[in-house]
Amino acid sequence: MNSTVDQATGRPADAVPAPGAPELLDDRQEWAAFGRPCTPNGASAGGESAWESHVVIEGMHCAACALTIEEALCAVPGVAQAEVSAATQRARVVWQPGLVLPSQWLAAVRKAGYGALPAMDAMAREQRKREHRRALWRWLVAGFCMMQVMMYAWPAYVALPGDLTPEMERLLRWASWVISLPVVLFACGPFFSSALRDIRQRRVSMDLPVALGMVITFVVSTAGTFDPTGIFGREVFFDSLTMFVFFLLTGRWLELRLRDRTAGALESVMNRLPDSVERRAPDGTFERVAVRRLVAGDTVRVLPGEAFPADGCIVTGQTLADEALLTGESKPVLRTPGSLVTAGSYNLQSSVEVLVQGTGPATRFGQIVALMESASLQKPRLAQVADRVARPFLIAVLLAAFLAALWWWPTDPAHALMVAVSVLIVTCPCALSLATPVAMLSAAGTLARHGVLVRNLQGLEALAEVDTVVFDKTGTLTRDGMVVSAIHAVGGVPAQDALGLAAELARHSLHPVSRAVVMAAARNASGHAPRWQVTQVQEEVGRGLSAWVQDLQGALPAGRVLLGSSRHTGAVLDESTEAQQVFLVREDGHAGRVELARFDLAEDLRAQAAGAVRAVTHAGLQVQLLSGDRSKSVARVAGQAGIADWRADCTPQDKLEALRAMQARGQRVAMVGDGLNDGPVLAGAHVSFAFGKSVALAQSKADFVVLGESLWLVPQAVLLARRTLRVVRQNLWWAAGYNALSVPLAIAGYMPAWLAGLGMALSSLLVVLNAARLSLPLPALEGELGEAVAGASSAEPVAA
């Protein structure tokens, strides 16, 4: 295949910037590969928008590292904001192009002693794989050497006085020293490099006390080996050194693997797009180019097994597409010529050619990635507390180790130093810093795999504590699509003409009622030339539309036309009908407002609505329904869904006031809406869900965005949030209890270094394993919900 050369940079267009040359990222065309424009505080110097970039951080292991990187980035002029997550090892940097370039703030990260790569680059993924391989090799070397050293140390443990000659004992010590060298020089590398970086930067992180413990143990044991008659010659501790290094590396390796399976689910979604794609050249041939080079109007060929690189329309071929990430629908869908395809969905069957219509942040996939990146970098309230205490706690650990060594030194200097080592290792607060973020990100990854995006990690904590769930009706409890069941033309305009006029106004709105009118007009289109010229369209949220309309046939005088509810148009309701009605009204300067037509609309309850409401109720939550529709329509839907407490004819302001009244009574409220006219109430609730199919995700005010149409995801999310908070509390109690028990034992000299290393590794591992339970698939929760509903149903006659 041909390879094109980028005229701006002079290198192949599909080339990926090398991580060792960050200045290549200063090319403006590269910025979109790992970021997007944003305006957090207005425009930057020269009126240019600020940029939000995401990078993967290398060499970071704890909350103290995250704080150090944030401080280094924020100190760079032109960097407006920096957020770093120790759990995901990612950073979000908001910077202003007029003041700083990526190579400059990346240099600040390197100066702080860490590496950084664009988060969505193939090189970043390759670097992560290399890091995993190096960690595995260190673990294998530590394990092999530990077994050899234990073999040499075992005779000293079991020998009776006189069994070992001094020469044999010295030989075993020298053999242990030699075998320990690969552990110290290779396996301990990450701990030592991190500690040296901390010393150079005059700061403290979790690797510093661990590295100090390793150095002290090796130095004391080496002194005992070289000078058996000296103050440290009574005993050597090579077996303890190799054992606790092996235990620490085991814990870190397993933690890395588990974190990739849980929180790493977020990254696997964000890296779903291909790195390159075949694009049609002017001569008709196809050339492979980087996806970031695509623009609207390009034609690309997507092969089976590849992800669609952009939003577009199929022009040649047909295939099956996997859109589970974008819609929550697990079944493949047929896509034929003329069908729309979305970036991030997979081509499953055959090669197709696609006309690109939207790229980058403008695609639905781009919006999903933006939401997930934002959520993965947020720090929940409990995690913020842990971050704030991490650095002072580490200083206290160093002080406690020093005081313990002073206390024991007069009795036995070697024992005093080993007590200090035990204190340094056993008190390292890795488990405390991991307790909250790993659990939250595991839950967020599980929800993302099932079509629920977590926009705000704090929402998981809030959702676990809600006692009331408020549903919107249209587009939430009912199906997203409504249909026009009848047309009543009353103003002298034929029914089909009135429908065509209403559709011209409705095309300017995303409300389900507007879409129903547009669909009805499309089904009844006769193919005649357009009749209506519509300008100056205005939408009053939750009420209707108005516009200036000119009849090109001259049958109606030009004037203002309104489409919407009776309150918006001033039309008189027909109390004899139970159907929801929308009115088309023309403003006449002499006669006032003249009704042209009214449309009866029908809507169906979602198949799972009643079961989901029942599950929410039997989970101990109150359920209410707030709707802007008429009382008869709302009462019918509420009865079908099993909701006793409902309210109709609510404007968005009415819904917000009702929400505030509940909150004033001490209720903690979750709002479930469609995100169209529910923005104020979604933002005002303690926690909120929006069904994102019909609204731009970037404009949603909700904490959770449901990509599919399943209401079951709401009670499932509630149960998962409760489990998440239980896991977080269990993790925090375990971390606090472990330190409260281990520190006195270490200071008293009852915990050898190897046991301290084992305890530290196991505490961190236990926290991650406990959080990994949250990555169970959501269908497993349906059984729990089903049992709750069945149990409650069987108990109802008894309660009656």
Short mmCIF file of N, CA and C in Angstrom, two decimals, residues 471 476-478 606 608-610 612-613 672 691 709-716:
data_model
loop_
_atom_site.label_atom_id
_atom_site.label_comp_id
_atom_site.label_asym_id
_atom_site.label_seq_id
_atom_site.Cartn_x
_atom_site.Cartn_y
_atom_site.Cartn_z
N PHE A 471 -38.87 9.82 38.05
CA PHE A 471 -38.83 9.53 36.62
C PHE A 471 -39.52 10.62 35.83
N THR A 476 -38.57 8.39 28.61
CA THR A 476 -37.91 7.70 29.71
C THR A 476 -38.69 6.45 30.09
N LEU A 477 -39.88 6.62 30.68
CA LEU A 477 -40.73 5.47 30.96
C LEU A 477 -41.39 4.96 29.68
N THR A 478 -41.69 5.88 28.77
CA THR A 478 -42.29 5.49 27.50
C THR A 478 -41.20 5.33 26.46
N ARG A 606 -42.35 1.44 27.97
CA ARG A 606 -41.25 0.53 27.68
C ARG A 606 -41.54 -0.83 28.29
N GLN A 608 -39.79 -2.94 29.86
CA GLN A 608 -39.20 -3.24 31.16
C GLN A 608 -39.52 -2.18 32.20
N ALA A 609 -40.37 -1.18 31.87
CA ALA A 609 -40.62 -0.07 32.79
C ALA A 609 -41.25 -0.54 34.10
N ALA A 610 -42.30 -1.35 34.01
CA ALA A 610 -42.99 -1.78 35.23
C ALA A 610 -42.06 -2.61 36.12
N ALA A 612 -38.75 -2.51 36.21
CA ALA A 612 -37.70 -1.67 36.77
C ALA A 612 -38.23 -0.83 37.92
N VAL A 613 -39.43 -0.28 37.77
CA VAL A 613 -40.03 0.50 38.86
C VAL A 613 -40.27 -0.38 40.08
N VAL A 672 -34.29 10.60 36.81
CA VAL A 672 -34.10 9.84 35.59
C VAL A 672 -34.88 10.54 34.49
N PHE A 691 -31.00 9.38 29.48
CA PHE A 691 -30.96 8.45 28.35
C PHE A 691 -30.41 9.23 27.17
N GLU A 709 -31.49 1.72 25.82
CA GLU A 709 -32.86 2.06 26.17
C GLU A 709 -33.39 1.24 27.34
N SER A 710 -32.53 0.49 28.01
CA SER A 710 -32.99 -0.41 29.06
C SER A 710 -33.10 0.31 30.39
N LEU A 711 -34.32 0.37 30.93
CA LEU A 711 -34.54 0.95 32.25
C LEU A 711 -33.98 0.06 33.36
N TRP A 712 -33.74 -1.22 33.06
CA TRP A 712 -33.17 -2.11 34.07
C TRP A 712 -31.82 -1.60 34.55
N LEU A 713 -31.14 -0.82 33.71
CA LEU A 713 -29.83 -0.32 34.10
C LEU A 713 -29.90 0.63 35.28
N VAL A 714 -31.05 1.26 35.51
CA VAL A 714 -31.17 2.18 36.64
C VAL A 714 -31.11 1.42 37.98
N PRO A 715 -32.00 0.43 38.23
CA PRO A 715 -31.86 -0.30 39.50
C PRO A 715 -30.56 -1.09 39.59
N GLN A 716 -30.05 -1.56 38.45
CA GLN A 716 -28.76 -2.26 38.49
C GLN A 716 -27.65 -1.32 38.96
#
